[in-house]
Coordinates of C-alpha atoms in Angstrom, one line a residue:
X1 CA -2.9 44.4 -28.1
X2 CA -5.5 42.0 -26.4
X3 CA -4.8 38.9 -24.4
X4 CA -5.8 36.6 -27.3
X5 CA -3.4 38.4 -29.8
X6 CA -0.9 38.7 -27.3
X7 CA -0.9 34.8 -26.8
X8 CA -0.7 34.1 -30.2
X9 CA 2.0 36.3 -30.6
X10 CA 3.9 33.9 -27.7
X11 CA 2.8 31.1 -29.2
X12 CA 4.5 32.0 -32.6
X13 CA 7.5 33.0 -30.7
X14 CA 7.8 29.5 -29.1
X15 CA 7.2 27.9 -32.4
X16 CA 10.1 29.0 -33.9
X17 CA 12.4 27.2 -31.2
X18 CA 10.3 23.8 -31.2
X19 CA 13.2 21.5 -29.9
X20 CA 14.3 24.1 -27.3
X21 CA 11.1 24.6 -26.2
X22 CA 10.4 21.0 -25.6
X23 CA 13.8 20.6 -24.1
X24 CA 13.0 23.5 -21.7
X25 CA 9.7 21.6 -20.7
X26 CA 11.4 18.2 -19.8
X27 CA 12.2 19.0 -16.2
X28 CA 8.5 19.8 -15.5
X29 CA 7.2 16.9 -17.6
X30 CA 9.2 14.8 -15.2
X31 CA 8.4 16.5 -12.3
X32 CA 4.5 16.6 -12.9
X33 CA 4.8 13.0 -13.9
X34 CA 6.9 11.8 -10.9
X35 CA 4.3 13.3 -8.4
X36 CA 1.5 11.6 -10.3
X37 CA 3.2 8.4 -10.3
X38 CA 4.6 8.3 -6.8
X39 CA 1.3 9.4 -5.2
X40 CA -0.7 7.0 -7.3
X41 CA 1.6 4.0 -6.6
X42 CA 1.9 4.8 -2.8
X43 CA -2.5 4.8 -2.9
X44 CA -2.5 1.7 -4.6
X45 CA 0.0 0.1 -2.2
X46 CA -2.0 1.6 0.7
X47 CA -5.2 0.1 -0.7
X48 CA -3.4 -3.5 -0.9
X49 CA -2.2 -3.4 2.4
X50 CA -5.8 -2.5 3.5
X51 CA -7.5 -5.3 1.3
X52 CA -5.1 -7.7 2.7
X53 CA -5.8 -6.9 6.6
X54 CA -9.4 -7.0 5.8
X55 CA -9.0 -10.7 4.1
X56 CA -7.2 -11.8 7.5
X57 CA -10.4 -11.0 9.5
X58 CA -11.9 -7.4 10.7
X59 CA -11.9 -6.6 14.4
X60 CA -9.1 -9.7 14.9
X61 CA -6.8 -9.6 17.8
X62 CA -4.2 -12.2 18.1
X63 CA -3.4 -13.5 21.9
X64 CA 0.2 -15.1 22.2
X65 CA 2.2 -17.0 24.9
X66 CA 4.8 -15.0 26.7
X67 CA 8.4 -14.8 26.2
X68 CA 10.8 -17.1 27.8
X69 CA 14.2 -16.4 29.6
X70 CA 16.4 -19.2 30.7
X71 CA 20.2 -19.5 31.1
X72 CA 20.8 -15.9 29.7
X73 CA 19.2 -17.5 26.6
X74 CA 16.1 -15.2 25.6
X75 CA 13.1 -16.3 23.4
X76 CA 10.2 -14.1 21.7
X77 CA 6.6 -14.2 22.2
X78 CA 5.2 -17.7 22.2
X79 CA 8.3 -19.6 23.2
X80 CA 7.2 -19.7 26.9
X81 CA 3.8 -21.7 27.1
X82 CA 1.5 -20.0 29.1
X83 CA -2.0 -20.0 27.6
X84 CA -4.0 -23.0 28.4
X85 CA -7.0 -24.3 27.0
X86 CA -9.3 -23.2 29.9
X87 CA -8.1 -19.7 29.2
X88 CA -9.4 -20.0 25.9
X89 CA -12.6 -20.9 27.1
X90 CA -12.7 -18.1 29.6
X91 CA -11.9 -15.6 26.8
X92 CA -14.9 -17.1 24.6
X93 CA -17.1 -16.1 27.3
X94 CA -16.2 -12.5 27.9
X95 CA -19.2 -10.2 26.3
X96 CA -16.6 -8.1 24.5
X97 CA -15.5 -11.2 22.6
X98 CA -17.7 -12.4 19.3
X99 CA -15.8 -15.4 18.5
X100 CA -12.4 -17.1 19.5
X101 CA -10.4 -20.1 17.9
X102 CA -7.2 -21.8 19.0
X103 CA -4.8 -21.7 16.4
X104 CA -2.0 -24.3 16.0
X105 CA 0.6 -24.4 13.6
X106 CA 3.0 -27.0 12.0
X107 CA 4.2 -28.2 8.8
X108 CA 3.5 -31.5 7.0
X109 CA 4.3 -33.6 4.1
X110 CA 1.1 -34.1 2.2
X111 CA 0.5 -37.2 0.0
X112 CA -2.3 -37.8 -2.5
X113 CA -2.8 -39.9 -5.7
X114 CA 1.2 -40.4 -6.3
X115 CA 1.2 -36.6 -5.6
X116 CA 3.1 -34.8 -2.6
X117 CA 3.5 -31.6 -1.2
X118 CA 4.5 -29.7 1.9
X119 CA 2.3 -27.2 3.2
X120 CA 1.7 -25.4 6.6
X121 CA -0.9 -27.1 8.8
X122 CA -3.3 -25.2 11.1
X123 CA -5.4 -26.6 13.6
X124 CA -8.1 -24.9 14.9
X125 CA -12.0 -25.4 15.7
X126 CA -15.0 -24.2 13.5
X127 CA -15.0 -20.7 14.9
X128 CA -11.6 -20.0 13.1
X129 CA -13.5 -19.6 9.9
X130 CA -15.6 -17.0 11.3
X131 CA -12.8 -15.0 12.9
X132 CA -10.5 -15.0 9.6
X133 CA -13.8 -14.2 7.7
X134 CA -12.9 -17.2 5.2
X135 CA -15.7 -19.3 3.5
X136 CA -15.4 -22.3 1.4
X137 CA -15.4 -22.5 -2.4
X138 CA -16.2 -25.8 -2.9
X139 CA -17.4 -28.4 0.0
X140 CA -17.9 -27.7 3.5
X141 CA -15.7 -26.3 6.4
X142 CA -14.9 -27.7 10.1
X143 CA -17.7 -28.3 12.1
X144 CA -18.0 -28.5 16.1
X145 CA -18.8 -32.2 15.8
X146 CA -15.4 -32.7 13.8
X147 CA -13.2 -31.2 16.6
X148 CA -15.1 -32.9 19.7
X149 CA -14.6 -36.2 17.8
X150 CA -10.9 -35.5 16.5
X151 CA -12.3 -36.6 13.1
X152 CA -9.5 -37.1 10.2
X153 CA -10.9 -34.5 8.0
X154 CA -9.3 -31.6 6.2
X155 CA -10.3 -28.6 4.5
X156 CA -7.3 -27.2 2.3
X157 CA -6.5 -24.0 0.2
X158 CA -6.6 -23.7 -3.4
X159 CA -2.7 -24.2 -3.8
X160 CA -2.9 -27.1 -2.0
X161 CA -5.8 -28.5 -4.0
X162 CA -3.9 -27.5 -7.4
X163 CA -0.8 -29.1 -6.6
X164 CA -2.3 -32.5 -5.1
X165 CA -5.1 -33.0 -7.3
X166 CA -4.5 -31.0 -10.4
X167 CA -7.9 -30.3 -12.3
X168 CA -9.8 -33.3 -10.1
X169 CA -12.4 -32.6 -7.4
X170 CA -10.7 -33.0 -4.0
X171 CA -13.8 -33.6 -2.3
X172 CA -14.4 -36.5 -0.9
X173 CA -10.5 -37.7 -1.6
X174 CA -7.8 -39.1 0.8
X175 CA -4.8 -37.3 1.7
X176 CA -1.9 -38.3 4.2
X177 CA -0.1 -35.6 6.5
X178 CA 2.9 -37.4 7.7
X179 CA 1.3 -41.2 6.9
X180 CA -2.0 -40.2 8.7
X181 CA -5.0 -40.4 6.4
X182 CA -7.6 -37.5 6.1
X183 CA -10.8 -37.0 3.9
X184 CA -10.6 -33.5 2.3
X185 CA -14.0 -32.0 2.9
X186 CA -13.7 -28.6 1.5
X187 CA -11.8 -26.3 -0.7
X188 CA -11.4 -22.8 0.8
X189 CA -12.1 -19.6 -1.5
X190 CA -8.9 -17.9 -3.0
X191 CA -7.5 -15.1 -0.6
X192 CA -4.0 -14.3 -2.5
X193 CA -1.1 -13.3 -1.2
X194 CA -1.2 -12.1 2.5
X195 CA 0.2 -8.9 4.1
X196 CA 3.4 -10.7 5.1
X197 CA 4.1 -11.7 1.5
X198 CA 3.1 -15.4 2.2
X199 CA 0.5 -17.3 -0.1
X200 CA -2.6 -17.5 2.1
X201 CA -3.8 -20.0 0.1
X202 CA -1.0 -22.6 0.7
X203 CA -2.8 -24.3 4.1
X204 CA -4.4 -27.4 5.3
X205 CA -7.0 -26.8 8.3
X206 CA -7.5 -29.5 10.5
X207 CA -9.3 -30.1 13.6
X208 CA -7.1 -29.3 16.7
X209 CA -8.1 -32.1 18.6
X210 CA -7.1 -34.2 15.8
X211 CA -3.9 -32.4 15.3
X212 CA -2.9 -33.0 19.0
X213 CA -3.8 -36.6 19.3
X214 CA -2.6 -37.4 15.9
X215 CA -0.1 -35.4 14.4
X216 CA 2.0 -33.2 17.0
X217 CA 1.2 -35.2 20.3
X218 CA 1.1 -31.7 21.9
X219 CA 0.5 -30.6 25.5
X220 CA -3.1 -31.4 26.9
X221 CA -3.3 -28.2 29.2
X222 CA -1.0 -25.6 27.4
X223 CA -2.1 -24.3 24.0
X224 CA 1.1 -24.4 22.0
X225 CA 0.0 -21.5 19.4
X226 CA -2.2 -18.6 19.5
X227 CA -5.7 -17.7 20.3
X228 CA -7.5 -15.8 17.2
X229 CA -10.1 -13.3 18.9
X230 CA -13.2 -11.4 16.6
X231 CA -13.9 -8.8 18.8
X232 CA -17.8 -8.1 19.4
X233 CA -17.8 -4.6 17.9
X234 CA -15.6 -2.7 15.4
X235 CA -13.5 -0.9 18.4
X236 CA -11.1 -3.4 19.5
X237 CA -10.0 -1.4 22.3
X238 CA -12.3 -2.7 25.0
X239 CA -11.9 -6.4 23.8
X240 CA -8.2 -5.9 24.2
X241 CA -8.1 -4.5 27.7
X242 CA -10.9 -7.2 28.9
X243 CA -8.8 -10.0 27.5
X244 CA -5.5 -8.5 29.3
X245 CA -7.2 -7.8 32.5
X246 CA -8.8 -11.5 32.4
X247 CA -5.4 -13.0 31.7
X248 CA -3.6 -11.1 34.3
X249 CA -6.1 -11.9 36.9
X250 CA -6.5 -15.9 35.6
X251 CA -2.4 -16.2 35.6
X252 CA -2.1 -14.4 38.9
X253 CA 0.2 -11.7 37.7
X254 CA 0.8 -9.0 40.6
X255 CA 0.6 -4.8 40.4
X256 CA 3.7 -4.1 38.3
X257 CA 4.7 -7.5 37.0
X258 CA 4.7 -7.7 33.3
X259 CA 2.0 -9.7 31.0
X260 CA 2.9 -13.2 30.5
X261 CA 1.1 -12.8 27.4
X262 CA 0.8 -10.4 24.3
X263 CA -2.2 -9.1 22.7
X264 CA -2.3 -7.6 19.2
X265 CA -4.5 -5.8 17.4
X266 CA -4.1 -6.4 14.2
X267 CA -6.3 -3.3 13.0
X268 CA -3.4 -1.1 14.9
X269 CA -1.0 -2.9 12.5
X270 CA -3.1 -2.2 9.5
X271 CA -3.3 1.8 10.5
X272 CA 0.8 1.5 11.1
X273 CA 1.2 0.0 7.8
X274 CA -1.2 2.4 6.0
X275 CA 0.5 5.7 8.1
X276 CA 4.0 4.0 6.7
X277 CA 3.0 4.1 3.3
X278 CA 1.6 7.5 3.4
X279 CA 4.7 8.8 4.9
X280 CA 6.5 7.1 2.2
X281 CA 4.2 8.8 -0.4
X282 CA 4.7 11.9 1.0
X283 CA 8.5 11.9 1.0
X284 CA 8.7 10.6 -2.7
X285 CA 6.0 13.1 -3.7
X286 CA 8.3 16.1 -2.1
X287 CA 11.4 14.8 -3.7
X288 CA 9.2 14.6 -7.2
X289 CA 8.3 18.5 -6.5
X290 CA 11.9 19.4 -5.9
X291 CA 12.3 18.3 -9.7
X292 CA 9.5 20.5 -10.6
X293 CA 10.8 23.5 -9.2
X294 CA 14.6 22.5 -10.9
X295 CA 12.1 22.5 -14.2
X296 CA 10.7 26.0 -13.0
X297 CA 14.5 27.2 -12.8
X298 CA 15.5 25.9 -16.4
X299 CA 12.5 28.0 -17.9
X300 CA 13.6 30.8 -16.4
X301 CA 17.2 30.4 -17.6
X302 CA 15.7 29.9 -21.1
X303 CA 13.5 32.7 -20.8
X304 CA 16.3 34.9 -20.1
X305 CA 18.6 33.7 -22.9
X306 CA 15.0 34.6 -25.3
X307 CA 14.8 37.8 -23.8
X308 CA 18.7 38.8 -24.7
X309 CA 18.2 37.1 -28.0
X310 CA 15.3 39.3 -29.0
X311 CA 16.2 42.6 -27.7
X312 CA 16.5 44.2 -30.9
X313 CA 12.8 42.6 -31.4
X314 CA 11.6 43.9 -27.9
X315 CA 12.9 47.5 -28.9
X316 CA 11.2 47.7 -32.4
X317 CA 7.8 46.7 -30.8
X318 CA 8.3 49.5 -28.3
X319 CA 9.2 51.8 -31.0
X320 CA 5.9 51.7 -32.8
X321 CA 3.9 51.6 -29.8
X322 CA 4.0 48.7 -27.6
X323 CA 3.8 49.4 -23.7
X324 CA 6.1 47.6 -21.4
X325 CA 3.0 45.8 -19.6
X326 CA 2.4 44.3 -23.5
X327 CA 6.0 42.9 -23.6
X328 CA 5.8 41.9 -20.0
X329 CA 2.4 39.9 -20.5
X330 CA 3.9 38.3 -23.6
X331 CA 6.9 36.9 -22.1
X332 CA 5.1 36.0 -19.1
X333 CA 2.7 33.9 -21.0
X334 CA 5.3 32.3 -23.2
X335 CA 6.5 30.9 -19.7
X336 CA 2.9 29.9 -18.6
X337 CA 2.3 28.0 -21.7
X338 CA 5.6 26.2 -21.6
X339 CA 4.9 25.1 -17.8
X340 CA 1.3 24.1 -18.7
X341 CA 2.5 22.1 -21.7
X342 CA 5.1 20.5 -19.3
X343 CA 2.0 19.5 -17.1
X344 CA 0.1 18.2 -19.6
X345 CA 2.4 16.0 -21.1
X346 CA 3.6 15.1 -17.5
X347 CA 0.3 13.7 -17.0
X348 CA 0.4 11.4 -19.6
X349 CA 4.1 10.6 -18.3
X350 CA 3.2 9.9 -15.0
X351 CA 0.2 7.3 -16.0
X352 CA 2.6 5.7 -18.1
X353 CA 5.3 5.5 -15.3
X354 CA 2.8 4.6 -12.8
X355 CA 1.5 1.7 -14.9
X356 CA 5.0 0.3 -15.4
X357 CA 5.6 0.3 -11.9
X358 CA 2.5 -1.0 -10.5
X359 CA 2.5 -4.0 -12.6
X360 CA 6.1 -4.4 -11.5
X361 CA 5.8 -4.1 -7.9
X362 CA 2.1 -6.0 -8.1
X363 CA 0.2 -2.8 -6.7
X364 CA -2.9 -1.4 -8.4
X365 CA -2.6 2.0 -10.0
X366 CA -5.1 4.5 -8.1
X367 CA -5.0 8.0 -9.7
X368 CA -6.3 10.7 -7.4
X369 CA -8.0 13.6 -9.4
X370 CA -7.1 16.2 -7.0
X371 CA -3.4 15.2 -7.3
X372 CA -3.5 15.6 -11.3
X373 CA -5.3 18.9 -10.9
X374 CA -2.6 20.3 -8.4
X375 CA 0.2 18.8 -10.6
X376 CA -1.1 21.0 -13.4
X377 CA -1.8 24.0 -11.2
X378 CA 1.6 24.2 -9.5
X379 CA 3.1 23.7 -13.2
X380 CA 1.3 26.7 -13.8
X381 CA 2.2 28.6 -10.9
X382 CA 5.9 27.7 -11.8
X383 CA 5.4 29.3 -15.2
X384 CA 4.4 32.6 -13.4
X385 CA 6.8 32.1 -10.7
X386 CA 9.9 31.6 -12.5
X387 CA 8.6 33.8 -15.6
X388 CA 8.1 36.9 -14.1
X389 CA 11.5 38.2 -13.6
X390 CA 12.7 37.3 -17.5
X391 CA 9.4 39.2 -18.5
X392 CA 9.7 42.1 -16.1
X393 CA 13.2 42.6 -17.5
X394 CA 12.1 42.3 -20.9
X395 CA 9.6 45.2 -20.2
X396 CA 12.2 47.4 -18.5
X397 CA 14.7 47.5 -21.8
X398 CA 14.8 51.1 -23.1
X399 CA 13.9 51.0 -26.7
X400 CA 16.8 53.0 -28.1
X401 CA 19.2 50.9 -26.2
X402 CA 17.3 47.8 -27.4
X403 CA 17.4 48.7 -31.1
X404 CA 21.3 49.6 -30.9
X405 CA 21.9 45.8 -29.4
X406 CA 23.8 43.4 -31.6

């Protein structure tokens, strides 16, 4: 009996027990679906993190003042003011640095046209928009003259614009930050949620000198915030090393003495986040593969039961001329058909589960074709692996003993 004829006989045998066949492949459906859903969600999460870090600016370094220790009480990075405004000028002059800007943070109660809203305040210079790769959707950004003249102007994010001005055009309107009036000169393009889970569009950007003189009354020498830096080249390692050496020299740190500032590379953080997402994805895919193996064991058990139930049929076929390899091939084809059917149904289940989970977690769903092909190939392999023993057992039956089987 040729392969096509054997396949038709195998399909006919499976068709006689449709409900049992469907229940048999359930484990393979869940296994294949879980692999596709987990890997697709993981890829979507990695893409989301990469996009969020890219939105924060490429080749970006963050320089923060050191930690403090006083009377046994210890503070984290930034609690000890060590960065000065002249440090910022020196960092800007490094050839490895493309742009650098101060980043002073605070919160303010905003009032405008009968509406109020509390939002984070970022005080900086015009270079900040270059480092953050942030453009204006409407109006204009801060200029060097705005900071030099300590002008009371502000650029706001989309969230602030909506909550303060609704559908009105905010450009040219006045809003108060803690009773100080500012003219809105621009609205930033929307960036959505940051990698830290914060609303990037809930922000007000004002000139640093205006912030120090009109809002916070900050220290004239020390920079009570961070310096964000855009490296001159995509390779940020050189810029990071140059800044660390510059600040050690300026702050007169001796050999072996720890740095009094920290320089963080956002691209390294992004790589670490991507590596964590890949590890979690691999672990989840491994768990899903285990369920695929469990599905294969289920197929083997059902095939063994089928061999026992059809012993007389096998004996009759052998009595009229079927060879052992014909019987082995038929049962092996039945096992592979069950596994492949489970794999195909599992693809649909994986897509549906992935879409639901992606919508729940807010991640994009990125389905890799190689993962789909691999899942189906593994499901076929599971059929061959776990179907061989029942098929071999059926082919080894003695026709006379099989015909006497009750």
